[in-house]
Amino acid sequence: MNVERNPFILGECERCGASLKKSKQKGKYICEYCRAVYFDSNYSENDWEEDIDEVSIDVDDYQPPTSATTYNENKKKIVLPGAIILSAIGVFLCVIMVIAGSITNRRTDRKPNTSSSNEKQSIEKPQMLVTLPKAVKAGKAVAYKNWEIVVSPEFTVANNRLAFAFSLQSWHDSNQILSYEPKTIIVYDNVGKVYPINLGRCEPDLPYLTRQLTFSPYEKMSFSSNSSWCNTITYIPTYSGVIMQDVNNLYLHFEDFGVFKNITFVFDL
């Protein structure tokens, strides 16, 4: 039998990597898997020819060598998509929590808190005067009997008409009614000149009629001069006249304006 004689070098097949099995013939080795024949160089050819009795190997019964590297595509694990899904779920939950918190805060902000409002007003409530002063510089607040009045130090003159502005704050915890007659707000200067009410678009008898305003608890209202003062409850008349050069002070006098009786606010010119 003509057999390809491969020199025996290592203990495993150079073709497939399987282990070699020793044959009954001296110096002869056969691969258990591909049946390649190898001869040990330590033996002569005469020794190789003795006792020729080849080993019968059933290839079907042979299991591939465990040292051979195999790759199973079905066992491949894909980790990245799972991590992406978990990250996406985490981001989604965070967004939901942020939106829910925002909605809760908005509802809280919109909910009126009467007790907190009253407490704040109580803290900011000014010290009330025991007696009402006769004269005060314009711009200085006067708090008296749970009312606070502030006359603006700025006034305007246009077309020989003087216009003033002031604010009135109620520090009561219940509704209050303020009554006054427009004619009881008087303007004059330090040389004794009186500036009469300018009727504007209003009837001549209106300065003598009582006006009433209802204040809610802690409510503040702003008053200002206007030629149509009779059409809006928070408007007061303008005053006619020209301020002479020798005038040093102008006076806005409240004769009977709610609790503010006979108090004068002084303007320095």
mmCIF file of C-alpha atoms in Angstrom, residues 20-165:
data_model
loop_
_atom_site.group_PDB
_atom_site.id
_atom_site.type_symbol
_atom_site.label_atom_id
_atom_site.label_comp_id
_atom_site.label_asym_id
_atom_site.label_seq_id
_atom_site.Cartn_x
_atom_site.Cartn_y
_atom_site.Cartn_z
ATOM 1 C CA LEU A 20 -2.259 11.213 16.710
ATOM 2 C CA LYS A 21 -2.706 7.567 17.661
ATOM 3 C CA LYS A 22 0.166 5.107 17.611
ATOM 4 C CA SER A 23 -0.171 2.271 15.126
ATOM 5 C CA LYS A 24 0.905 -1.336 15.673
ATOM 6 C CA GLN A 25 3.637 -0.695 13.148
ATOM 7 C CA LYS A 26 6.734 0.760 14.736
ATOM 8 C CA GLY A 27 7.209 4.489 14.231
ATOM 9 C CA LYS A 28 3.843 4.896 12.515
ATOM 10 C CA TYR A 29 1.136 7.268 13.799
ATOM 11 C CA ILE A 30 -2.335 7.904 12.387
ATOM 12 C CA CYS A 31 -4.556 10.975 12.885
ATOM 13 C CA GLU A 32 -7.720 9.950 14.673
ATOM 14 C CA TYR A 33 -9.798 12.375 12.662
ATOM 15 C CA CYS A 34 -8.504 12.796 9.095
ATOM 16 C CA ARG A 35 -6.404 9.563 9.035
ATOM 17 C CA ALA A 36 -3.224 11.317 7.946
ATOM 18 C CA VAL A 37 -0.184 9.032 8.433
ATOM 19 C CA TYR A 38 2.981 10.176 10.212
ATOM 20 C CA PHE A 39 6.309 8.313 10.766
ATOM 21 C CA ASP A 40 8.832 8.788 13.508
ATOM 22 C CA SER A 41 12.239 9.697 12.077
ATOM 23 C CA ASN A 42 13.947 7.708 14.827
ATOM 24 C CA TYR A 43 12.987 4.502 13.039
ATOM 25 C CA SER A 44 14.424 3.241 9.731
ATOM 26 C CA GLU A 45 12.315 2.375 6.746
ATOM 27 C CA ASN A 46 12.810 -1.311 7.459
ATOM 28 C CA ASP A 47 11.272 -0.840 10.833
ATOM 29 C CA TRP A 48 8.385 1.006 9.241
ATOM 30 C CA GLU A 49 7.536 -2.020 7.035
ATOM 31 C CA GLU A 50 7.274 -4.493 9.871
ATOM 32 C CA ASP A 51 3.965 -5.620 11.312
ATOM 33 C CA ILE A 52 1.820 -3.708 8.877
ATOM 34 C CA ASP A 53 -1.528 -3.809 10.494
ATOM 35 C CA GLU A 54 -3.299 -0.551 10.277
ATOM 36 C CA VAL A 55 -5.692 0.546 12.874
ATOM 37 C CA SER A 56 -9.273 0.769 11.686
ATOM 38 C CA ILE A 57 -10.820 4.020 12.781
ATOM 39 C CA ASP A 58 -14.480 4.828 12.431
ATOM 40 C CA VAL A 59 -14.630 8.478 11.586
ATOM 41 C CA ASP A 60 -18.326 8.655 12.479
ATOM 42 C CA ASP A 61 -17.584 7.654 16.073
ATOM 43 C CA TYR A 62 -14.859 10.231 16.476
ATOM 44 C CA GLN A 63 -15.543 13.446 18.372
ATOM 45 C CA PRO A 64 -13.658 16.540 17.273
ATOM 46 C CA PRO A 65 -10.796 17.532 19.579
ATOM 47 C CA THR A 66 -11.858 19.641 22.518
ATOM 48 C CA SER A 67 -8.914 21.951 22.000
ATOM 49 C CA ALA A 68 -10.207 23.098 18.621
ATOM 50 C CA THR A 69 -11.847 26.538 18.633
ATOM 51 C CA THR A 70 -15.532 26.602 17.635
ATOM 52 C CA TYR A 71 -17.931 29.531 17.222
ATOM 53 C CA ASN A 72 -21.688 29.317 17.724
ATOM 54 C CA GLU A 73 -23.487 32.305 16.257
ATOM 55 C CA ASN A 74 -26.701 31.494 18.146
ATOM 56 C CA LYS A 75 -24.908 31.962 21.483
ATOM 57 C CA LYS A 76 -23.850 35.508 20.653
ATOM 58 C CA LYS A 77 -25.172 37.953 23.289
ATOM 59 C CA ILE A 78 -26.147 41.459 22.349
ATOM 60 C CA VAL A 79 -25.790 43.668 25.408
ATOM 61 C CA LEU A 80 -25.881 47.152 23.851
ATOM 62 C CA PRO A 81 -29.578 47.256 22.827
ATOM 63 C CA GLY A 82 -30.650 46.174 26.322
ATOM 64 C CA ALA A 83 -28.595 48.948 27.917
ATOM 65 C CA ILE A 84 -30.094 51.463 25.509
ATOM 66 C CA ILE A 85 -33.625 50.330 26.399
ATOM 67 C CA LEU A 86 -32.918 50.636 30.142
ATOM 68 C CA SER A 87 -31.440 54.099 29.639
ATOM 69 C CA ALA A 88 -34.463 55.185 27.603
ATOM 70 C CA ILE A 89 -36.835 53.949 30.324
ATOM 71 C CA GLY A 90 -34.855 55.860 32.959
ATOM 72 C CA VAL A 91 -34.957 59.084 30.929
ATOM 73 C CA PHE A 92 -38.693 58.650 30.337
ATOM 74 C CA LEU A 93 -39.380 58.212 34.069
ATOM 75 C CA CYS A 94 -37.296 61.313 34.881
ATOM 76 C CA VAL A 95 -39.261 63.390 32.358
ATOM 77 C CA ILE A 96 -42.571 62.174 33.818
ATOM 78 C CA MET A 97 -41.418 63.094 37.351
ATOM 79 C CA VAL A 98 -40.321 66.577 36.245
ATOM 80 C CA ILE A 99 -43.651 67.222 34.479
ATOM 81 C CA ALA A 100 -45.634 65.968 37.470
ATOM 82 C CA GLY A 101 -43.615 68.181 39.829
ATOM 83 C CA SER A 102 -44.159 71.200 37.595
ATOM 84 C CA ILE A 103 -47.927 70.637 37.510
ATOM 85 C CA THR A 104 -48.012 70.249 41.296
ATOM 86 C CA ASN A 105 -46.065 73.493 41.784
ATOM 87 C CA ARG A 106 -48.410 75.362 39.452
ATOM 88 C CA ARG A 107 -51.444 74.110 41.333
ATOM 89 C CA THR A 108 -49.836 75.124 44.607
ATOM 90 C CA ASP A 109 -49.005 78.589 43.254
ATOM 91 C CA ARG A 110 -52.560 79.100 42.017
ATOM 92 C CA LYS A 111 -54.131 78.021 45.276
ATOM 93 C CA PRO A 112 -54.874 81.088 47.386
ATOM 94 C CA ASN A 113 -53.359 81.075 50.830
ATOM 95 C CA THR A 114 -55.418 83.502 52.870
ATOM 96 C CA SER A 115 -53.645 82.808 56.147
ATOM 97 C CA SER A 116 -50.209 83.495 54.628
ATOM 98 C CA SER A 117 -51.488 86.656 52.960
ATOM 99 C CA ASN A 118 -52.978 87.946 56.194
ATOM 100 C CA GLU A 119 -49.818 87.060 58.085
ATOM 101 C CA LYS A 120 -47.703 88.963 55.552
ATOM 102 C CA GLN A 121 -49.987 91.981 55.753
ATOM 103 C CA SER A 122 -49.816 91.811 59.544
ATOM 104 C CA ILE A 123 -46.007 91.852 59.449
ATOM 105 C CA GLU A 124 -45.877 94.816 57.051
ATOM 106 C CA LYS A 125 -48.524 96.822 58.864
ATOM 107 C CA PRO A 126 -47.046 100.205 59.813
ATOM 108 C CA GLN A 127 -47.030 101.723 63.265
ATOM 109 C CA MET A 128 -50.210 103.742 63.710
ATOM 110 C CA LEU A 129 -50.030 107.320 64.986
ATOM 111 C CA VAL A 130 -51.918 108.094 68.165
ATOM 112 C CA THR A 131 -52.793 111.621 67.018
ATOM 113 C CA LEU A 132 -52.980 113.025 63.521
ATOM 114 C CA PRO A 133 -50.329 115.666 62.683
ATOM 115 C CA LYS A 134 -51.383 119.054 61.330
ATOM 116 C CA ALA A 135 -48.824 119.233 58.526
ATOM 117 C CA VAL A 136 -46.626 116.644 56.767
ATOM 118 C CA LYS A 137 -44.223 116.924 53.835
ATOM 119 C CA ALA A 138 -45.571 115.417 50.632
ATOM 120 C CA GLY A 139 -44.120 111.952 50.042
ATOM 121 C CA LYS A 140 -44.180 110.932 53.706
ATOM 122 C CA ALA A 141 -46.649 108.204 54.732
ATOM 123 C CA VAL A 142 -49.178 108.931 57.463
ATOM 124 C CA ALA A 143 -50.726 105.884 59.198
ATOM 125 C CA TYR A 144 -53.671 106.557 61.470
ATOM 126 C CA LYS A 145 -56.551 104.403 62.776
ATOM 127 C CA ASN A 146 -55.702 101.505 60.416
ATOM 128 C CA TRP A 147 -55.534 103.763 57.377
ATOM 129 C CA GLU A 148 -52.404 104.909 55.586
ATOM 130 C CA ILE A 149 -52.202 107.822 53.151
ATOM 131 C CA VAL A 150 -49.236 108.816 50.977
ATOM 132 C CA VAL A 151 -49.359 112.001 48.861
ATOM 133 C CA SER A 152 -46.999 112.000 45.884
ATOM 134 C CA PRO A 153 -44.378 114.783 46.135
ATOM 135 C CA GLU A 154 -44.756 115.326 42.386
ATOM 136 C CA PHE A 155 -47.580 117.404 40.930
ATOM 137 C CA THR A 156 -48.181 118.692 37.406
ATOM 138 C CA VAL A 157 -49.204 122.055 35.972
ATOM 139 C CA ALA A 158 -50.732 122.226 32.491
ATOM 140 C CA ASN A 159 -53.043 124.808 30.933
ATOM 141 C CA ASN A 160 -53.195 126.647 34.281
ATOM 142 C CA ARG A 161 -54.439 123.501 36.001
ATOM 143 C CA LEU A 162 -52.764 121.764 38.920
ATOM 144 C CA ALA A 163 -53.014 117.976 39.237
ATOM 145 C CA PHE A 164 -52.165 115.841 42.276
ATOM 146 C CA ALA A 165 -51.988 112.141 43.156
#
